[in-house]
Amino acid sequence: METFLIKAIQLILSLSILVVIHEFGHFIFARIFKVRVEKFYLFFDPWFSLFKFKPKNSDTEYGVGWLPLGGYCKISGMIDESMDKEQMAQPPKPYEFRSKPAGQRLLIMTAGVIFNFLLALFIYSMVLLHWGETYIPLKNVAFGMEYSSTFKNIGFQDGDILLKADTATLERFNEDCLRKVVNAKNVTVLRDGREMTIAIPADLMQRLLRDKEGFAYYRIPMIISEVERQTAIEAGLKKGDRITGVNGVNTPTASDVINELDVNKEKTTQIEVMRDGRLFSTNVPVDALGHIGILINNNPAGIYETVTVKYNFFTSFPAGARLGINTLKGYVNDMKYVFTKEGAKSVGGFGAIGNLFPASWNWRIFWERTAFLSIILAFMNILPIPALDGGHVMFLLYEVVTRRKPDDKFLEYAQITGMIILFSLLIFANGNDILRFFSR
């Protein structure tokens, strides 16, 4: 329950920041062009609101609704989710959205998306400024990677060190690395000191989505970080020792050691230990759970040499912009998989978004996830779907090109259609979350 609450609080806080910034973009450009804003709300308020106030001599009511599905900025003289038909039936007034030139209306409608994207770039910049950037170069991963069965089926082997995707050097292990691998024709790896080329099938991403096993993870040797049990101390085990074999079986990684100890439960077992470059053997009792009374270092950054890049105030902004633009490019590229059978099943709603956040509070991860969601919100909102900003932009561009304004009745029906589409997608995405929850 505590994990759920921590994730829920992070999700609500993150989305609240994004919604307020998005709607503020619409608000500030509306005010610049002297368009009246009637309401500015975080969350929706059908029937009642949790909080509201209207400053003296202001046309705008500010408030917080009870339905946390977004927010809205109600602009006078505009067909939006409020479906205010009575206002639209009146003659246009100078302060209304519909009375302004198409160029001004276009800026008002795109401002929310622009503000979300700029927010993402700003957050990324501040994260880099405050924490810097630490990563493990793939060339430093001496023990290579452990691969999922999906990748093993096409020729990868545990221990392969990733070198290149086609001609592009694979520098670090992240989402961009996965995209380069699945979009490549060939991937070059280092295996037992020799470079090997693996052909990548065109449907690799669909296989990943179908198998739900992921890509790979760092291959980690079993290095002791602490000796807890007296029997392990008596066996001569010490902090920093690396277990390299169990009962004569070579165990280069922690998972290999765990597997061998598992088959030797409740036995006194011989293990081979590497200490200061020297190898020795000792006998240690294995309990019914396959444990020998030690803790291990399973943090790749504590095993492999890392690289840390620091940024000052001036260098953080171009670095944050590059990170934000690359994140947007990657997300746009991934969207093509949504229209496949496997991709549609992977679409998630609030549960999937909530799981982006960690079970314990981490400010760096919170801000990185918020920046990522800000990019997603910007991209999704600019899609040419009626009821989204992109739908309004589509009709405004039509007006600019043809010099003919779409009929209000047509815009009204388009808004209704768009809302039906959005609610259907919302139900579908959250339905996938529910199916995944019960299929665990």
CSV table of C-alpha atoms in Angstrom, one decimal:
chain,number,residue,atom,x,y,z
A,1,MET,CA,0.0,0.0,0.0
A,2,GLU,CA,2.9,2.4,0.8
A,3,THR,CA,4.5,1.7,-2.6
A,4,PHE,CA,1.2,2.5,-4.3
A,5,LEU,CA,0.7,5.8,-2.4
A,6,ILE,CA,4.3,7.0,-3.1
A,7,LYS,CA,3.8,6.3,-6.9
A,8,ALA,CA,0.4,7.8,-6.9
A,9,ILE,CA,1.6,11.0,-5.2
A,10,GLN,CA,4.5,11.3,-7.6
A,11,LEU,CA,2.1,10.8,-10.6
A,12,ILE,CA,-0.5,13.3,-9.3
A,13,LEU,CA,2.2,15.9,-8.6
A,14,SER,CA,3.9,15.4,-11.9
A,15,LEU,CA,0.7,15.6,-13.9
A,16,SER,CA,-0.4,18.7,-11.9
A,17,ILE,CA,2.8,20.5,-12.9
A,18,LEU,CA,2.4,19.6,-16.5
A,19,VAL,CA,-1.3,20.5,-16.7
A,20,VAL,CA,-0.8,23.9,-15.1
A,21,ILE,CA,2.1,24.7,-17.4
A,22,HIS,CA,0.2,23.6,-20.4
A,23,GLU,CA,-2.9,25.6,-19.6
A,24,PHE,CA,-0.8,28.6,-18.6
A,25,GLY,CA,0.6,28.6,-22.1
A,26,HIS,CA,-2.9,29.0,-23.5
A,27,PHE,CA,-3.8,31.5,-20.8
A,28,ILE,CA,-0.8,33.8,-21.2
A,29,PHE,CA,-1.1,34.0,-25.0
A,30,ALA,CA,-4.9,34.6,-24.7
A,31,ARG,CA,-4.2,37.5,-22.4
A,32,ILE,CA,-1.4,38.9,-24.7
A,33,PHE,CA,-4.0,39.1,-27.5
A,34,LYS,CA,-6.6,40.5,-25.2
A,35,VAL,CA,-8.9,37.4,-25.3
A,36,ARG,CA,-11.0,36.8,-22.2
A,37,VAL,CA,-10.3,33.7,-20.2
A,38,GLU,CA,-13.3,32.7,-18.1
A,39,LYS,CA,-11.9,29.7,-16.2
A,40,PHE,CA,-8.4,28.4,-15.4
A,41,TYR,CA,-8.7,25.0,-13.7
A,42,LEU,CA,-6.4,22.2,-12.5
A,43,PHE,CA,-8.5,19.0,-13.0
A,44,PHE,CA,-12.0,18.9,-14.3
A,45,ASP,CA,-15.0,20.2,-12.2
A,46,PRO,CA,-18.2,18.6,-13.5
A,47,TRP,CA,-21.0,19.5,-11.0
A,48,PHE,CA,-18.7,21.0,-8.4
A,49,SER,CA,-15.1,22.0,-7.6
A,50,LEU,CA,-12.8,21.4,-4.6
A,51,PHE,CA,-11.7,25.0,-4.6
A,52,LYS,CA,-12.3,28.2,-6.6
A,53,PHE,CA,-11.8,31.9,-6.4
A,54,LYS,CA,-12.2,34.9,-8.6
A,55,PRO,CA,-10.0,37.9,-7.9
A,56,LYS,CA,-11.7,41.3,-7.8
A,57,ASN,CA,-12.0,43.0,-11.2
A,58,SER,CA,-10.9,39.8,-12.9
A,59,ASP,CA,-12.8,38.0,-15.6
A,60,THR,CA,-11.1,34.7,-14.7
A,61,GLU,CA,-12.2,32.1,-12.2
A,62,TYR,CA,-9.4,30.0,-10.8
A,63,GLY,CA,-10.0,26.6,-9.2
A,64,VAL,CA,-9.2,22.9,-8.6
A,65,GLY,CA,-11.6,20.3,-9.8
A,66,TRP,CA,-12.2,16.9,-8.3
A,67,LEU,CA,-11.7,14.7,-11.4
A,68,PRO,CA,-7.9,14.3,-12.0
A,69,LEU,CA,-8.0,13.7,-15.7
A,70,GLY,CA,-6.3,16.9,-16.8
A,71,GLY,CA,-7.3,20.6,-16.6
A,72,TYR,CA,-8.6,23.3,-18.8
A,73,CYS,CA,-8.5,27.0,-19.7
A,74,LYS,CA,-12.0,28.1,-20.8
A,75,ILE,CA,-11.4,30.8,-23.4
A,76,SER,CA,-14.4,33.0,-24.5
A,77,GLY,CA,-15.8,32.5,-27.9
A,78,MET,CA,-14.2,29.1,-28.5
A,79,ILE,CA,-15.8,25.7,-29.1
A,80,ASP,CA,-14.0,23.5,-26.5
A,81,GLU,CA,-14.8,20.7,-24.0
A,82,SER,CA,-17.2,23.0,-22.2
A,83,MET,CA,-19.6,22.9,-25.2
A,84,ASP,CA,-20.9,26.3,-24.3
A,85,LYS,CA,-23.5,26.5,-27.1
A,86,GLU,CA,-25.3,29.5,-25.6
A,87,GLN,CA,-22.3,31.7,-25.8
A,88,MET,CA,-21.5,30.6,-29.4
A,89,ALA,CA,-25.1,31.5,-30.4
A,90,GLN,CA,-24.5,35.1,-29.6
A,91,PRO,CA,-22.9,37.6,-32.0
A,92,PRO,CA,-19.0,37.6,-31.7
A,93,LYS,CA,-17.6,40.1,-29.2
A,94,PRO,CA,-14.2,41.9,-29.5
A,95,TYR,CA,-12.7,40.0,-26.6
A,96,GLU,CA,-13.6,36.6,-27.9
A,97,PHE,CA,-11.3,34.0,-29.4
A,98,ARG,CA,-13.4,33.8,-32.6
A,99,SER,CA,-13.0,37.5,-33.2
A,100,LYS,CA,-9.2,37.4,-33.4
A,101,PRO,CA,-7.1,36.9,-36.6
A,102,ALA,CA,-6.3,33.3,-37.4
A,103,GLY,CA,-2.6,33.9,-36.7
A,104,GLN,CA,-3.3,34.9,-33.1
A,105,ARG,CA,-5.7,32.0,-32.6
A,106,LEU,CA,-3.0,29.7,-33.9
A,107,LEU,CA,-0.5,31.0,-31.4
A,108,ILE,CA,-3.0,30.6,-28.6
A,109,MET,CA,-3.7,27.0,-29.5
A,110,THR,CA,-0.1,26.0,-29.9
A,111,ALA,CA,1.1,27.7,-26.8
A,112,GLY,CA,0.3,24.8,-24.5
A,113,VAL,CA,2.3,22.4,-26.5
A,114,ILE,CA,5.2,24.8,-26.8
A,115,PHE,CA,5.2,25.4,-23.0
A,116,ASN,CA,5.3,21.7,-22.3
A,117,PHE,CA,8.2,21.1,-24.6
A,118,LEU,CA,10.1,24.1,-23.2
A,119,LEU,CA,9.4,22.8,-19.7
A,120,ALA,CA,10.9,19.4,-20.6
A,121,LEU,CA,14.1,21.1,-22.0
A,122,PHE,CA,14.3,23.3,-18.8
A,123,ILE,CA,13.9,20.3,-16.5
A,124,TYR,CA,16.5,18.2,-18.3
A,125,SER,CA,18.9,21.2,-18.2
A,126,MET,CA,18.4,21.7,-14.4
A,127,VAL,CA,18.8,17.9,-13.8
A,128,LEU,CA,22.1,17.9,-15.7
A,129,LEU,CA,23.2,21.1,-13.9
A,130,HIS,CA,22.5,19.7,-10.4
A,131,TRP,CA,23.4,16.1,-10.7
A,132,GLY,CA,25.5,15.9,-13.9
A,133,GLU,CA,25.5,12.8,-16.0
A,134,THR,CA,27.1,9.5,-14.9
A,135,TYR,CA,27.0,6.4,-17.1
A,136,ILE,CA,28.9,3.2,-17.7
A,137,PRO,CA,30.5,3.1,-21.2
A,138,LEU,CA,29.6,-0.2,-22.8
A,139,LYS,CA,33.3,-0.8,-23.6
A,140,ASN,CA,34.0,-0.9,-19.8
A,141,VAL,CA,31.4,-3.7,-19.3
A,142,ALA,CA,34.1,-6.4,-19.2
A,143,PHE,CA,31.7,-9.3,-18.4
A,144,GLY,CA,29.3,-8.2,-21.1
A,145,MET,CA,25.5,-8.4,-20.9
A,146,GLU,CA,22.9,-11.0,-20.0
A,147,TYR,CA,20.3,-11.1,-22.8
A,148,SER,CA,16.7,-12.1,-22.8
A,149,SER,CA,15.6,-15.2,-24.6
A,150,THR,CA,14.2,-13.0,-27.4
A,151,PHE,CA,17.7,-11.8,-28.2
A,152,LYS,CA,19.3,-15.2,-27.6
A,153,ASN,CA,17.0,-16.6,-30.2
A,154,ILE,CA,18.5,-14.4,-32.9
A,155,GLY,CA,22.1,-15.1,-32.0
A,156,PHE,CA,23.1,-13.0,-28.9
A,157,GLN,CA,25.0,-14.9,-26.1
A,158,ASP,CA,25.4,-13.9,-22.5
A,159,GLY,CA,28.8,-12.1,-22.2
A,160,ASP,CA,28.6,-10.4,-25.5
A,161,ILE,CA,29.8,-6.8,-25.3
A,162,LEU,CA,27.8,-4.4,-27.5
A,163,LEU,CA,30.0,-2.5,-29.9
A,164,LYS,CA,28.1,-1.2,-32.9
A,165,ALA,CA,24.6,-1.0,-34.5
A,166,ASP,CA,25.4,-1.0,-38.2
A,167,THR,CA,28.1,1.7,-38.3
A,168,ALA,CA,26.9,3.6,-35.2
A,169,THR,CA,29.0,3.1,-32.0
A,170,LEU,CA,27.0,1.9,-29.0
A,171,GLU,CA,28.3,4.1,-26.2
A,172,ARG,CA,25.9,3.5,-23.3
A,173,PHE,CA,23.1,1.2,-22.3
A,174,ASN,CA,19.8,3.0,-22.4
A,175,GLU,CA,16.6,3.4,-24.5
A,176,ASP,CA,18.5,5.0,-27.3
A,177,CYS,CA,20.8,1.9,-27.4
A,178,LEU,CA,17.8,-0.4,-27.7
A,179,ARG,CA,16.3,1.7,-30.5
A,180,LYS,CA,19.6,1.6,-32.4
A,181,VAL,CA,19.8,-2.2,-32.0
A,182,VAL,CA,16.2,-3.0,-33.1
A,183,ASN,CA,16.4,-0.6,-36.1
A,184,ALA,CA,19.8,-1.9,-37.3
A,185,LYS,CA,20.4,-4.5,-39.9
A,186,ASN,CA,23.4,-5.9,-38.1
A,187,VAL,CA,24.9,-5.5,-34.6
A,188,THR,CA,28.6,-6.0,-33.8
A,189,VAL,CA,29.5,-7.5,-30.5
A,190,LEU,CA,32.8,-8.6,-28.8
A,191,ARG,CA,32.6,-12.3,-27.9
A,192,ASP,CA,35.6,-14.1,-26.4
A,193,GLY,CA,37.9,-11.4,-27.7
A,194,ARG,CA,36.6,-11.6,-31.3
A,195,GLU,CA,34.2,-9.3,-33.1
A,196,MET,CA,31.0,-11.1,-34.2
A,197,THR,CA,28.2,-9.8,-36.4
A,198,ILE,CA,24.5,-10.6,-35.6
A,199,ALA,CA,21.8,-10.1,-38.2
A,200,ILE,CA,18.7,-8.2,-36.7
A,201,PRO,CA,15.3,-9.3,-38.0
A,202,ALA,CA,13.0,-6.5,-39.1
A,203,ASP,CA,10.3,-7.6,-36.6
A,204,LEU,CA,12.5,-7.6,-33.5
A,205,MET,CA,10.6,-4.9,-31.7
A,206,GLN,CA,7.3,-6.8,-32.3
A,207,ARG,CA,8.9,-9.9,-30.8
A,208,LEU,CA,10.1,-7.9,-27.8
A,209,LEU,CA,6.6,-6.5,-27.2
A,210,ARG,CA,5.1,-10.0,-27.7
A,211,ASP,CA,7.5,-11.8,-25.4
A,212,LYS,CA,7.6,-9.1,-22.7
A,213,GLU,CA,11.1,-10.1,-21.6
A,214,GLY,CA,13.0,-7.0,-22.3
A,215,PHE,CA,16.4,-6.5,-23.9
A,216,ALA,CA,19.4,-7.2,-21.6
A,217,TYR,CA,21.1,-6.2,-18.4
A,218,TYR,CA,24.7,-5.8,-17.2
A,219,ARG,CA,26.4,-9.1,-16.4
A,220,ILE,CA,27.5,-8.8,-12.8
A,221,PRO,CA,30.2,-11.0,-11.1
A,222,MET,CA,29.4,-12.1,-7.5
A,223,ILE,CA,31.5,-9.8,-5.4
A,224,ILE,CA,30.9,-10.0,-1.6
A,225,SER,CA,29.9,-6.6,0.0
A,226,GLU,CA,29.3,-8.0,3.5
A,227,VAL,CA,29.7,-11.3,5.3
A,228,GLU,CA,26.7,-11.8,7.6
A,229,ARG,CA,26.7,-15.5,8.7
A,230,GLN,CA,29.3,-17.0,11.1
A,231,THR,CA,29.7,-20.1,8.9
A,232,ALA,CA,30.7,-17.9,6.0
A,233,ILE,CA,33.2,-16.1,8.2
A,234,GLU,CA,34.6,-19.5,9.4
A,235,ALA,CA,34.9,-20.5,5.7
A,236,GLY,CA,37.3,-17.5,5.3
A,237,LEU,CA,35.0,-15.3,3.1
A,238,LYS,CA,35.7,-11.6,3.2
A,239,LYS,CA,34.4,-8.4,1.8
A,240,GLY,CA,35.6,-7.9,-1.8
A,241,ASP,CA,36.0,-11.6,-2.6
A,242,ARG,CA,34.6,-12.7,-5.9
A,243,ILE,CA,33.1,-16.2,-6.2
A,244,THR,CA,34.2,-17.7,-9.5
A,245,GLY,CA,33.1,-21.4,-9.2
A,246,VAL,CA,30.8,-23.7,-7.3
A,247,ASN,CA,31.6,-27.4,-7.0
A,248,GLY,CA,33.9,-27.3,-10.0
A,249,VAL,CA,31.4,-25.4,-12.2
A,250,ASN,CA,32.6,-22.1,-13.6
A,251,THR,CA,30.4,-19.3,-12.4
A,252,PRO,CA,31.5,-16.0,-13.9
A,253,THR,CA,28.4,-14.0,-12.9
A,254,ALA,CA,26.2,-13.6,-9.8
A,255,SER,CA,23.3,-15.4,-11.5
A,256,ASP,CA,25.5,-18.3,-12.3
A,257,VAL,CA,26.5,-18.6,-8.7
A,258,ILE,CA,22.9,-18.3,-7.5
A,259,ASN,CA,21.8,-21.1,-9.9
A,260,GLU,CA,24.5,-23.4,-8.7
A,261,LEU,CA,23.9,-22.8,-5.0
A,262,ASP,CA,20.2,-23.4,-5.6
A,263,VAL,CA,21.0,-27.0,-6.8
A,264,ASN,CA,23.2,-27.5,-3.7
A,265,LYS,CA,20.6,-26.5,-1.0
A,266,GLU,CA,21.3,-27.9,2.5
A,267,LYS,CA,24.7,-29.1,1.5
A,268,THR,CA,28.3,-28.1,2.4
A,269,THR,CA,29.5,-26.9,-0.9
A,270,GLN,CA,33.0,-26.1,-2.3
A,271,ILE,CA,33.3,-22.7,-3.8
A,272,GLU,CA,36.2,-21.1,-5.7
A,273,VAL,CA,37.1,-17.5,-4.6
A,274,MET,CA,39.3,-14.9,-6.2
A,275,ARG,CA,41.0,-12.5,-3.8
A,276,ASP,CA,43.7,-10.0,-4.8
A,277,GLY,CA,44.3,-11.9,-8.0
A,278,ARG,CA,44.8,-15.2,-6.3
A,279,LEU,CA,42.4,-18.2,-6.5
A,280,PHE,CA,41.5,-20.5,-3.5
A,281,SER,CA,38.8,-22.9,-2.6
A,282,THR,CA,36.8,-23.2,0.6
A,283,ASN,CA,33.7,-25.1,1.9
A,284,VAL,CA,30.6,-23.3,3.0
A,285,PRO,CA,27.2,-24.6,4.2
A,286,VAL,CA,24.2,-23.7,1.9
A,287,ASP,CA,20.9,-23.3,3.6
A,288,ALA,CA,17.4,-24.4,2.5
A,289,LEU,CA,17.0,-21.2,0.5
A,290,GLY,CA,20.2,-21.5,-1.4
A,291,HIS,CA,22.0,-18.8,0.7
A,292,ILE,CA,25.5,-18.9,2.2
A,293,GLY,CA,25.2,-15.8,4.5
A,294,ILE,CA,26.7,-13.0,2.4
A,295,LEU,CA,25.5,-9.8,0.8
A,296,ILE,CA,26.7,-8.9,-2.7
A,297,ASN,CA,27.3,-5.8,-4.7
A,298,ASN,CA,24.7,-5.9,-7.5
A,299,ASN,CA,25.1,-2.2,-8.5
A,300,PRO,CA,26.8,-2.1,-12.0
A,301,ALA,CA,28.1,1.4,-11.2
A,302,GLY,CA,30.0,-0.1,-8.2
A,303,ILE,CA,31.6,-2.7,-10.4
A,304,TYR,CA,32.3,-1.2,-13.7
A,305,GLU,CA,34.2,2.1,-14.3
A,306,THR,CA,31.9,5.0,-14.8
A,307,VAL,CA,32.2,8.3,-16.6
A,308,THR,CA,30.8,11.5,-15.1
A,309,VAL,CA,30.1,14.6,-17.1
A,310,LYS,CA,29.5,17.8,-15.2
A,311,TYR,CA,27.7,20.9,-16.6
A,312,ASN,CA,27.8,24.5,-15.6
A,313,PHE,CA,24.8,26.9,-16.0
A,314,PHE,CA,25.7,27.8,-19.6
A,315,THR,CA,26.5,24.3,-20.8
A,316,SER,CA,23.5,22.6,-19.2
A,317,PHE,CA,21.0,24.3,-21.5
A,318,PRO,CA,22.3,23.0,-24.8
A,319,ALA,CA,22.9,19.6,-23.3
A,320,GLY,CA,19.3,19.6,-21.9
A,321,ALA,CA,18.0,20.7,-25.3
A,322,ARG,CA,19.8,17.8,-27.0
A,323,LEU,CA,18.5,15.4,-24.5
A,324,GLY,CA,14.9,16.7,-24.9
A,325,ILE,CA,15.0,16.6,-28.7
A,326,ASN,CA,16.5,13.1,-28.7
A,327,THR,CA,13.8,11.9,-26.3
A,328,LEU,CA,11.1,13.4,-28.6
A,329,LYS,CA,12.7,11.7,-31.7
A,330,GLY,CA,12.8,8.4,-29.9
A,331,TYR,CA,9.2,8.6,-28.7
A,332,VAL,CA,8.0,9.6,-32.2
A,333,ASN,CA,9.9,6.7,-33.6
A,334,ASP,CA,8.3,4.3,-31.1
A,335,MET,CA,4.8,5.4,-32.0
A,336,LYS,CA,4.8,3.3,-35.2
A,337,TYR,CA,4.7,0.2,-33.0
A,338,VAL,CA,1.5,1.3,-31.4
A,339,PHE,CA,-0.4,0.4,-34.6
A,340,THR,CA,0.8,-3.2,-34.5
A,341,LYS,CA,-1.1,-6.0,-32.6
A,342,GLU,CA,1.7,-6.3,-30.0
A,343,GLY,CA,2.1,-2.6,-29.7
A,344,ALA,CA,-1.6,-2.0,-29.1
A,345,LYS,CA,-1.5,-4.5,-26.2
A,346,SER,CA,1.4,-2.6,-24.6
A,347,VAL,CA,-0.5,0.7,-24.5
A,348,GLY,CA,-1.1,1.7,-20.9
A,349,GLY,CA,-3.1,4.2,-18.9
A,350,PHE,CA,-2.6,5.8,-15.5
A,351,GLY,CA,-1.3,2.5,-14.0
A,352,ALA,CA,1.4,2.2,-16.6
A,353,ILE,CA,2.3,5.9,-16.2
A,354,GLY,CA,2.4,5.6,-12.4
A,355,ASN,CA,4.8,2.6,-12.8
A,356,LEU,CA,7.3,5.0,-14.4
A,357,PHE,CA,8.0,6.4,-11.0
A,358,PRO,CA,10.1,4.5,-8.4
A,359,ALA,CA,8.6,2.9,-5.2
A,360,SER,CA,10.7,5.2,-3.0
A,361,TRP,CA,11.0,8.9,-3.5
A,362,ASN,CA,13.9,10.0,-5.7
A,363,TRP,CA,14.0,13.6,-6.8
A,364,ARG,CA,16.2,13.0,-9.8
A,365,ILE,CA,14.0,10.2,-11.2
A,366,PHE,CA,10.9,12.3,-10.4
A,367,TRP,CA,12.1,15.2,-12.5
A,368,GLU,CA,13.4,13.0,-15.3
A,369,ARG,CA,10.1,11.2,-15.5
A,370,THR,CA,8.2,14.6,-15.4
A,371,ALA,CA,10.3,15.9,-18.3
A,372,PHE,CA,9.6,12.7,-20.3
A,373,LEU,CA,5.8,13.0,-19.6
A,374,SER,CA,5.9,16.7,-20.6
A,375,ILE,CA,7.3,15.6,-24.0
A,376,ILE,CA,4.6,12.9,-24.3
A,377,LEU,CA,1.9,15.4,-23.4
A,378,ALA,CA,3.2,17.9,-26.0
A,379,PHE,CA,3.4,15.4,-28.7
A,380,MET,CA,0.0,13.8,-28.0
A,381,ASN,CA,-1.7,17.2,-27.8
A,382,ILE,CA,-0.5,18.3,-31.2
A,383,LEU,CA,-1.9,15.2,-32.9
A,384,PRO,CA,-4.7,16.3,-35.4
A,385,ILE,CA,-7.5,14.9,-33.4
A,386,PRO,CA,-10.6,17.1,-32.8
A,387,ALA,CA,-10.8,18.1,-29.1
A,388,LEU,CA,-7.0,18.2,-28.8
A,389,ASP,CA,-4.9,21.3,-29.5
A,390,GLY,CA,-3.8,19.6,-32.7
A,391,GLY,CA,-7.4,19.4,-33.9
A,392,HIS,CA,-8.0,23.1,-33.4
A,393,VAL,CA,-4.6,23.8,-35.1
A,394,MET,CA,-5.7,21.6,-38.1
A,395,PHE,CA,-8.9,23.6,-38.6
A,396,LEU,CA,-7.0,26.9,-38.2
A,397,LEU,CA,-4.5,25.9,-40.8
A,398,TYR,CA,-7.4,25.0,-43.1
A,399,GLU,CA,-8.8,28.5,-42.5
A,400,VAL,CA,-5.4,30.1,-43.2
A,401,VAL,CA,-4.9,28.2,-46.4
A,402,THR,CA,-8.4,28.4,-47.8
A,403,ARG,CA,-9.4,31.8,-46.2
A,404,ARG,CA,-12.7,30.1,-45.2
A,405,LYS,CA,-13.6,29.5,-41.6
A,406,PRO,CA,-15.2,26.2,-40.8
A,407,ASP,CA,-18.8,26.4,-39.8
A,408,ASP,CA,-19.5,26.5,-36.0
A,409,LYS,CA,-21.9,23.6,-36.2
A,410,PHE,CA,-19.2,21.5,-38.0
A,411,LEU,CA,-16.6,22.4,-35.2
A,412,GLU,CA,-19.2,21.5,-32.6
A,413,TYR,CA,-19.7,18.0,-34.1
A,414,ALA,CA,-15.9,17.6,-34.6
A,415,GLN,CA,-15.4,18.4,-30.9
A,416,ILE,CA,-18.0,15.8,-29.9
A,417,THR,CA,-16.3,13.2,-32.2
A,418,GLY,CA,-12.9,14.0,-30.8
A,419,MET,CA,-14.1,13.7,-27.2
A,420,ILE,CA,-15.6,10.2,-28.1
A,421,ILE,CA,-12.3,9.2,-29.6
A,422,LEU,CA,-10.3,10.4,-26.6
A,423,PHE,CA,-12.6,8.7,-24.0
A,424,SER,CA,-12.5,5.5,-26.0
A,425,LEU,CA,-8.7,5.6,-26.0
A,426,LEU,CA,-8.7,6.4,-22.3
A,427,ILE,CA,-10.9,3.4,-21.6
A,428,PHE,CA,-8.8,1.1,-23.9
A,429,ALA,CA,-5.5,2.2,-22.3
A,430,ASN,CA,-6.7,1.8,-18.7
A,431,GLY,CA,-8.5,-1.5,-19.6
A,432,ASN,CA,-5.1,-2.8,-20.7
A,433,ASP,CA,-3.7,-1.8,-17.3
A,434,ILE,CA,-6.5,-3.8,-15.6
A,435,LEU,CA,-6.0,-6.9,-17.8
A,436,ARG,CA,-2.2,-6.8,-17.1
A,437,PHE,CA,-2.9,-6.5,-13.3
A,438,PHE,CA,-5.1,-9.6,-13.2
A,439,SER,CA,-2.9,-11.6,-15.6
A,440,ARG,CA,0.1,-11.4,-13.3
